[in-house]
Structure formats: structure tokens, C-alpha cells
C-alpha atoms as a printed R data frame, in Angstrom:
    type eleno elety resid chain resno       x       y       z
1   ATOM     1    CA   MET     A     1 -32.407  -9.972   5.638
2   ATOM     2    CA   THR     A     2 -33.627  -6.733   4.108
3   ATOM     3    CA   LEU     A     3 -31.699  -4.942   6.660
4   ATOM     4    CA   ILE     A     4 -28.872  -6.551   5.696
5   ATOM     5    CA   GLY     A     5 -29.167  -6.144   2.592
6   ATOM     6    CA   LEU     A     6 -29.955  -2.415   3.218
7   ATOM     7    CA   TRP     A     7 -26.848  -1.817   5.116
8   ATOM     8    CA   VAL     A     8 -24.918  -3.655   2.476
9   ATOM     9    CA   LEU     A     9 -26.348  -1.725  -0.375
10  ATOM    10    CA   VAL     A    10 -25.263   1.763   2.238
11  ATOM    11    CA   THR     A    11 -22.023   0.275   3.122
12  ATOM    12    CA   TYR     A    12 -20.542  -0.700  -0.792
13  ATOM    13    CA   LEU     A    13 -22.002   2.467  -2.510
14  ATOM    14    CA   PRO     A    14 -18.724   4.177  -4.270
15  ATOM    15    CA   LYS     A    15 -17.386   7.311  -2.318
16  ATOM    16    CA   THR     A    16 -19.566   6.173   1.154
17  ATOM    17    CA   PRO     A    17 -18.020   8.076   4.096
18  ATOM    18    CA   TYR     A    18 -16.457   6.383   6.910
19  ATOM    19    CA   ALA     A    19 -19.080   7.592   9.127
20  ATOM    20    CA   VAL     A    20 -22.058   6.785   7.218
21  ATOM    21    CA   GLN     A    21 -20.824   2.901   6.930
22  ATOM    22    CA   ALA     A    22 -20.080   2.735  10.448
23  ATOM    23    CA   TRP     A    23 -23.310   4.252  11.823
24  ATOM    24    CA   SER     A    24 -25.323   2.265   9.610
25  ATOM    25    CA   LEU     A    25 -23.448  -0.451  11.264
26  ATOM    26    CA   LEU     A    26 -24.628   0.399  14.303
27  ATOM    27    CA   LEU     A    27 -28.408   1.393  13.241
28  ATOM    28    CA   LEU     A    28 -28.568  -2.067  11.982
29  ATOM    29    CA   ILE     A    29 -27.504  -4.569  15.306
30  ATOM    30    CA   TYR     A    30 -30.005  -1.437  17.065
31  ATOM    31    CA   ALA     A    31 -32.023  -2.822  14.715
32  ATOM    32    CA   VAL     A    32 -31.957  -6.302  15.746
33  ATOM    33    CA   SER     A    33 -31.658  -5.786  19.613
34  ATOM    34    CA   ILE     A    34 -35.623  -3.930  19.061
35  ATOM    35    CA   LEU     A    35 -36.679  -7.139  17.042
36  ATOM    36    CA   ASP     A    36 -35.499  -9.409  19.095
37  ATOM    37    CA   PHE     A    37 -37.155  -8.139  22.059
38  ATOM    38    CA   PHE     A    38 -40.504  -7.434  19.906
39  ATOM    39    CA   GLU     A    39 -39.990 -11.311  19.213
40  ATOM    40    CA   SER     A    40 -40.932 -13.847  22.915
41  ATOM    41    CA   GLY     A    41 -37.964 -15.438  24.328
42  ATOM    42    CA   ARG     A    42 -35.124 -13.209  22.392
43  ATOM    43    CA   THR     A    43 -34.644 -10.961  25.585
44  ATOM    44    CA   GLY     A    44 -31.201 -12.191  26.068
45  ATOM    45    CA   SER     A    45 -30.029 -12.135  22.655
46  ATOM    46    CA   GLY     A    46 -31.201  -8.684  22.262
47  ATOM    47    CA   ARG     A    47 -29.221  -7.108  25.177
48  ATOM    48    CA   VAL     A    48 -26.340  -8.981  24.133
49  ATOM    49    CA   PHE     A    49 -26.632  -7.214  20.647
50  ATOM    50    CA   LEU     A    50 -27.165  -3.832  22.848
51  ATOM    51    CA   ILE     A    51 -23.537  -4.684  24.886
52  ATOM    52    CA   ALA     A    52 -21.985  -4.495  21.981
53  ATOM    53    CA   LEU     A    53 -23.551  -1.261  20.650
54  ATOM    54    CA   PRO     A    54 -20.922   0.985  22.989
55  ATOM    55    CA   VAL     A    55 -18.577  -1.017  22.292
56  ATOM    56    CA   LEU     A    56 -18.553  -0.705  19.113
57  ATOM    57    CA   SER     A    57 -19.327   2.865  19.187
58  ATOM    58    CA   LEU     A    58 -15.990   2.982  21.364
59  ATOM    59    CA   LEU     A    59 -13.669   1.330  18.546
60  ATOM    60    CA   LEU     A    60 -15.666   2.281  14.983
61  ATOM    61    CA   PHE     A    61 -15.641   6.341  16.783
62  ATOM    62    CA   ASP     A    62 -14.607   7.898  20.210
63  ATOM    63    CA   VAL     A    63 -15.493   7.653  24.177
64  ATOM    64    CA   ARG     A    64 -18.395  10.119  23.664
65  ATOM    65    CA   ALA     A    65 -19.751   7.721  20.580
66  ATOM    66    CA   GLY     A    66 -19.866   4.987  23.370
67  ATOM    67    CA   LEU     A    67 -21.069   7.305  25.996
68  ATOM    68    CA   LEU     A    68 -23.880   7.861  23.457
69  ATOM    69    CA   THR     A    69 -25.107   4.581  22.584
70  ATOM    70    CA   LEU     A    70 -24.536   2.953  26.405
71  ATOM    71    CA   GLY     A    71 -26.626   5.711  27.190
72  ATOM    72    CA   VAL     A    72 -28.948   4.803  24.066
73  ATOM    73    CA   SER     A    73 -28.841   0.859  25.620
74  ATOM    74    CA   LEU     A    74 -29.771   1.610  29.027
75  ATOM    75    CA   LEU     A    75 -33.052   3.827  27.985
76  ATOM    76    CA   THR     A    76 -33.745   0.780  25.302
77  ATOM    77    CA   LEU     A    77 -34.131  -1.217  28.166
78  ATOM    78    CA   GLY     A    78 -35.479   0.940  30.328
79  ATOM    79    CA   VAL     A    79 -38.193   1.380  27.981
80  ATOM    80    CA   PHE     A    80 -38.994  -2.699  26.761
81  ATOM    81    CA   GLY     A    81 -38.846  -3.446  30.871
82  ATOM    82    CA   TRP     A    82 -41.985  -0.957  31.174
83  ATOM    83    CA   LEU     A    83 -43.832  -2.394  28.487
84  ATOM    84    CA   TYR     A    84 -43.030  -6.087  29.867
85  ATOM    85    CA   VAL     A    85 -43.908  -5.076  33.292
86  ATOM    86    CA   THR     A    86 -47.473  -3.633  32.314
87  ATOM    87    CA   ALA     A    87 -48.209  -6.069  29.872
88  ATOM    88    CA   ARG     A    88 -48.328  -3.806  27.427
89  ATOM    89    CA   LEU     A    89 -45.903  -6.369  24.819
90  ATOM    90    CA   SER     A    90 -47.046  -9.873  25.823
91  ATOM    91    CA   VAL     A    91 -44.226 -12.717  26.451
92  ATOM    92    CA   SER     A    92 -44.914 -16.182  26.439
93  ATOM    93    CA   SER     A    93 -45.497 -18.134  30.027
94  ATOM    94    CA   GLU     A    94 -42.167 -19.162  29.330
95  ATOM    95    CA   VAL     A    95 -39.979 -16.349  29.631
96  ATOM    96    CA   ALA     A    96 -43.029 -14.247  31.743
97  ATOM    97    CA   ASN     A    97 -40.447 -14.900  34.721
98  ATOM    98    CA   SER     A    98 -37.699 -12.910  33.227
99  ATOM    99    CA   THR     A    99 -40.147 -10.096  32.300
100 ATOM   100    CA   SER     A   100 -40.890  -9.455  36.485
101 ATOM   101    CA   LEU     A   101 -39.532  -5.617  37.775
102 ATOM   102    CA   ALA     A   102 -36.750  -6.915  39.954
103 ATOM   103    CA   ILE     A   103 -35.202  -9.609  37.780
104 ATOM   104    CA   TRP     A   104 -35.252  -6.984  35.052
105 ATOM   105    CA   LEU     A   105 -34.331  -4.680  36.921
106 ATOM   106    CA   SER     A   106 -31.544  -7.302  38.078
107 ATOM   107    CA   ASN     A   107 -30.670  -8.752  34.691
108 ATOM   108    CA   SER     A   108 -30.359  -4.163  33.298
109 ATOM   109    CA   ALA     A   109 -27.772  -4.141  36.057
110 ATOM   110    CA   VAL     A   110 -25.091  -6.696  34.923
111 ATOM   111    CA   PHE     A   111 -26.075  -5.076  31.189
112 ATOM   112    CA   SER     A   112 -25.082  -2.099  32.327
113 ATOM   113    CA   PHE     A   113 -21.760  -3.746  34.348
114 ATOM   114    CA   THR     A   114 -20.909  -5.692  31.570
115 ATOM   115    CA   ALA     A   115 -21.368  -3.147  28.927
116 ATOM   116    CA   VAL     A   116 -18.872  -0.239  30.676
117 ATOM   117    CA   LEU     A   117 -16.396  -3.178  31.279
118 ATOM   118    CA   LEU     A   118 -16.058  -4.368  28.199
119 ATOM   119    CA   MET     A   119 -15.813  -0.235  26.801
120 ATOM   120    CA   VAL     A   120 -13.273   0.267  29.842
121 ATOM   121    CA   SER     A   121 -11.157  -2.095  28.566
122 ATOM   122    CA   ALA     A   122 -11.701  -1.503  24.717
123 ATOM   123    CA   ASN     A   123 -10.578   1.890  25.960
124 ATOM   124    CA   TYR     A   124  -7.254   0.625  27.754
125 ATOM   125    CA   LEU     A   125  -6.394  -1.527  25.130
126 ATOM   126    CA   ILE     A   126  -7.001   1.585  22.488
127 ATOM   127    CA   ASN     A   127  -4.723   3.391  24.750
128 ATOM   128    CA   ARG     A   128  -2.366   0.750  24.480
129 ATOM   129    CA   LEU     A   129  -2.594   0.615  20.518
130 ATOM   130    CA   VAL     A   130  -1.958   4.454  20.136
131 ATOM   131    CA   LYS     A   131   1.197   4.870  22.418
132 ATOM   132    CA   SER     A   132   2.783   1.865  20.901
133 ATOM   133    CA   VAL     A   133   2.874   3.312  16.884
134 ATOM   134    CA   ILE     A   134   3.159   6.345  18.641
135 ATOM   135    CA   SER     A   135   6.866   5.044  20.313
136 ATOM   136    CA   LEU     A   136   7.279   2.994  16.918
137 ATOM   137    CA   GLU     A   137   7.014   6.071  14.938
138 ATOM   138    CA   ALA     A   138   9.189   7.943  17.310
139 ATOM   139    CA   SER     A   139  11.982   5.065  16.867
140 ATOM   140    CA   VAL     A   140  12.003   5.668  13.889
141 ATOM   141    CA   ARG     A   141  12.118   9.184  13.420
142 ATOM   142    CA   GLN     A   142  15.505   8.676  15.064
143 ATOM   143    CA   THR     A   143  16.936   5.953  13.213
144 ATOM   144    CA   GLU     A   144  16.070   8.113  10.309
145 ATOM   145    CA   ASP     A   145  17.763  10.991  11.670
146 ATOM   146    CA   LEU     A   146  20.907   8.678  12.663
147 ATOM   147    CA   LEU     A   147  20.702   8.011   9.008
148 ATOM   148    CA   SER     A   148  21.095  11.075   7.593
149 ATOM   149    CA   LEU     A   149  23.630  12.413   9.957
150 ATOM   150    CA   GLN     A   150  26.022   9.081   9.181
151 ATOM   151    CA   GLN     A   151  25.352  10.208   5.285
152 ATOM   152    CA   ALA     A   152  26.224  13.542   5.829
153 ATOM   153    CA   VAL     A   153  29.262  13.168   7.884
154 ATOM   154    CA   PHE     A   154  29.911  10.691   4.430
155 ATOM   155    CA   ASP     A   155  29.268  13.004   2.176
156 ATOM   156    CA   SER     A   156  31.351  15.780   4.155
157 ATOM   157    CA   THR     A   157  34.368  14.243   3.493
158 ATOM   158    CA   THR     A   158  37.278  14.102   1.007
159 ATOM   159    CA   ASP     A   159  37.568  10.152   0.116
160 ATOM   160    CA   GLY     A   160  35.096   7.900  -1.380
161 ATOM   161    CA   ILE     A   161  33.561   5.975   0.766
162 ATOM   162    CA   LEU     A   162  31.796   2.478  -0.248
163 ATOM   163    CA   ALA     A   163  30.514  -0.350   2.742
164 ATOM   164    CA   VAL     A   164  28.910  -3.913   2.132
165 ATOM   165    CA   ASP     A   165  27.274  -6.636   4.059
166 ATOM   166    CA   ARG     A   166  28.172  -9.939   4.387
167 ATOM   167    CA   THR     A   167  26.486 -11.092   1.244
168 ATOM   168    CA   GLY     A   168  27.893  -8.895  -0.729
169 ATOM   169    CA   LYS     A   169  25.807  -6.206  -1.125
170 ATOM   170    CA   ILE     A   170  25.968  -2.407  -0.491
171 ATOM   171    CA   THR     A   171  24.615  -0.840   2.641
172 ATOM   172    CA   THR     A   172  25.829   2.626   2.427
173 ATOM   173    CA   PHE     A   173  28.232   5.094   0.318
174 ATOM   174    CA   ASN     A   174  28.839   8.525  -0.441
175 ATOM   175    CA   ARG     A   175  28.620  10.743  -3.658
176 ATOM   176    CA   LYS     A   176  32.521  10.996  -3.512
177 ATOM   177    CA   PHE     A   177  32.409   7.713  -4.608
178 ATOM   178    CA   VAL     A   178  30.292   8.105  -6.984
179 ATOM   179    CA   GLU     A   179  32.254  10.887  -8.445
180 ATOM   180    CA   LEU     A   180  35.862   9.425  -8.688
181 ATOM   181    CA   TRP     A   181  34.692   6.528  -9.829
182 ATOM   182    CA   GLY     A   182  31.996   7.382 -12.429
183 ATOM   183    CA   ILE     A   183  29.746   4.888 -11.209
184 ATOM   184    CA   PRO     A   184  26.498   4.883 -13.194
185 ATOM   185    CA   GLU     A   185  23.267   5.796 -11.354
186 ATOM   186    CA   ALA     A   186  21.571   2.455 -11.864
187 ATOM   187    CA   LEU     A   187  24.181   0.845 -10.852
188 ATOM   188    CA   MET     A   188  24.136   1.900  -7.069
189 ATOM   189    CA   ALA     A   189  20.701   1.942  -7.131
190 ATOM   190    CA   SER     A   190  20.845  -1.581  -7.794
191 ATOM   191    CA   ARG     A   191  23.100  -2.858  -4.183
192 ATOM   192    CA   ASP     A   192  24.973  -5.179  -6.903
193 ATOM   193    CA   ASP     A   193  28.933  -5.225  -5.069
194 ATOM   194    CA   GLU     A   194  30.205  -7.353  -7.837
195 ATOM   195    CA   ALA     A   195  28.881  -5.349 -10.730
196 ATOM   196    CA   LEU     A   196  30.329  -2.304  -9.213
197 ATOM   197    CA   ILE     A   197  33.773  -3.663  -8.573
198 ATOM   198    CA   ALA     A   198  33.862  -4.613 -11.959
199 ATOM   199    CA   VAL     A   199  33.491  -1.627 -12.995
200 ATOM   200    CA   VAL     A   200  35.928   0.035 -10.750
201 ATOM   201    CA   LEU     A   201  38.648  -2.858 -11.782
202 ATOM   202    CA   ASN     A   202  38.065  -2.058 -15.550
203 ATOM   203    CA   GLN     A   203  39.636   1.903 -14.898
204 ATOM   204    CA   MET     A   204  42.421   0.541 -12.598
205 ATOM   205    CA   LYS     A   205  46.354  -0.295 -13.458
206 ATOM   206    CA   ASP     A   206  46.810  -3.498 -12.153
207 ATOM   207    CA   PRO     A   207  43.526  -4.876 -10.379
208 ATOM   208    CA   THR     A   208  44.706  -7.635  -9.148
209 ATOM   209    CA   GLU     A   209  46.960  -5.378  -6.335
210 ATOM   210    CA   PHE     A   210  43.006  -4.384  -5.755
211 ATOM   211    CA   LYS     A   211  41.175  -8.014  -5.476
212 ATOM   212    CA   THR     A   212  44.085  -8.395  -2.773
213 ATOM   213    CA   ARG     A   213  43.372  -4.697  -0.873
214 ATOM   214    CA   VAL     A   214  39.779  -5.649  -0.642
215 ATOM   215    CA   LYS     A   215  40.670  -9.435   1.234
216 ATOM   216    CA   ALA     A   216  43.421  -7.831   3.088
217 ATOM   217    CA   CYS     A   217  40.565  -5.723   4.675
218 ATOM   218    CA   LEU     A   218  38.445  -8.182   5.217
219 ATOM   219    CA   LEU     A   219  35.645  -7.017   3.637
220 ATOM   220    CA   TYR     A   220  33.556  -9.929   3.173
221 ATOM   221    CA   THR     A   221  34.785 -11.870   6.736
222 ATOM   222    CA   SER     A   222  34.975  -9.603   9.078
223 ATOM   223    CA   PRO     A   223  32.008  -9.601  12.023
224 ATOM   224    CA   SER     A   224  32.443  -5.716  12.061
225 ATOM   225    CA   PRO     A   225  30.474  -2.948   9.785
226 ATOM   226    CA   ARG     A   226  33.976  -0.857  10.687
227 ATOM   227    CA   ASP     A   227  36.020  -3.309   9.252
228 ATOM   228    CA   ARG     A   228  33.677  -3.762   5.940
229 ATOM   229    CA   THR     A   229  34.206  -0.493   5.033
230 ATOM   230    CA   ILE     A   230  36.636   0.401   2.688
231 ATOM   231    CA   SER     A   231  37.700   4.321   1.942
232 ATOM   232    CA   TYR     A   232  38.741   4.819  -1.458
233 ATOM   233    CA   ALA     A   233  40.898   8.246  -1.206
């Protein structure tokens, strides 16, 4: 409990660097594994904590940190194996067989294989995630470039262009449309087509004819975005 309390204190201190928080977590896990090895019959849980160390290091930092903690874990196993085999660290009779040299080496080999397998799996998943994020970012940039190109084409025309979706919300427009009809910036930002049409109608001599033209162009009913775009010369 004291170790956990110290880790919580370090982690939640104001402006604590990420590296300090991460390494404090790893040191806490390592300390718990050491305590488990010192208690008779707890060698199994101690190995579990040691397996978690290189995997967490890989996730929190990089492959080098994972290999470093893997080496520390193997060294720790070797030290405690020597202490058990030479009887410098006593264990209860119930777990005496598990601390024999042959069994300890066998268990250590299984530990090493498991730790390496988990690290390779974690590294593979991280690489896949990074590639997915990079691909997504590239796709977003490409979409933004296409939208910027489309907007540049719209703004370069001499006609006012307004496009809306099936719900009546404005999807795009060019600056010429805003200038032709004197549309307030706040209204264009709201993307409210009904309010915008009302402003346009107030400036027309024959608003009824304009409404008829809108319906004839299938502004809200056509499935094609191209058919739902009206040019205002």
C-alpha cells in the first residue's frame, strides 16, 4: 500500500513529466515482483509481474525500453534462481520443488518465450496502429486539398454559386454569391438555407418566379448534388 501511495503521489503531482509517471509505474510493478519473490510460494505471481514489465515498457516508450526491462527481468530471475538453489533464500516445503535448478531454468525459459512473444505482438499492433493513423491523416489531407481546389474553382467564377443538401443546409458557396446578394457573414456561417433564401427574396422584384425556378431545378429533391446547385449570375 505504501508503494501504491507513493506512485499515486508522483503520478498526480502538478506538471509531472510523462517519463517520470511512466517509469514510476514500471518501478512500482518491479518492486511488487521483488516482494513476491521474497515471499514463499509467490514465485508464480512474481514472474507475471516481470513479464508485464517489458511489454508495458514497449507500450509506454519504445522497443529499446522494452529490451532493457526484459534484460532486467531475466537478470532478476537469474539472481533469485541462484538464491533459491543455493538455499540463501528459504522457501516453504510446499514450493521447494519449484525452486530446484531444473524447474527454475525451465520456468525461466517459458517466461522468456512468453515475454518476447507478447513484446513482438505488442510491437506489431503498435506498427499497424501507426500505419492506420498515417493513412487516415493522408486521406484527410487529400480530402482537404480537393475541397480547397473545389472552393478555389468556385471562387474564380463570375457567377454566384450556392449548393444545399436534401435537408436544406448549405454545403458550399462562393464569395461571388455573398457579394451579389449582400449576405451577412453570420447568416452564411449558420448554413440556414431558409433564412438565406428569405434575404434573397427580399431583394427580388418577382420572388414568386424565383421560387418556381428553385422548384424547377429540383433543389431539394434531386439525388444528384450537381442538380441541387444553382448558379446566380
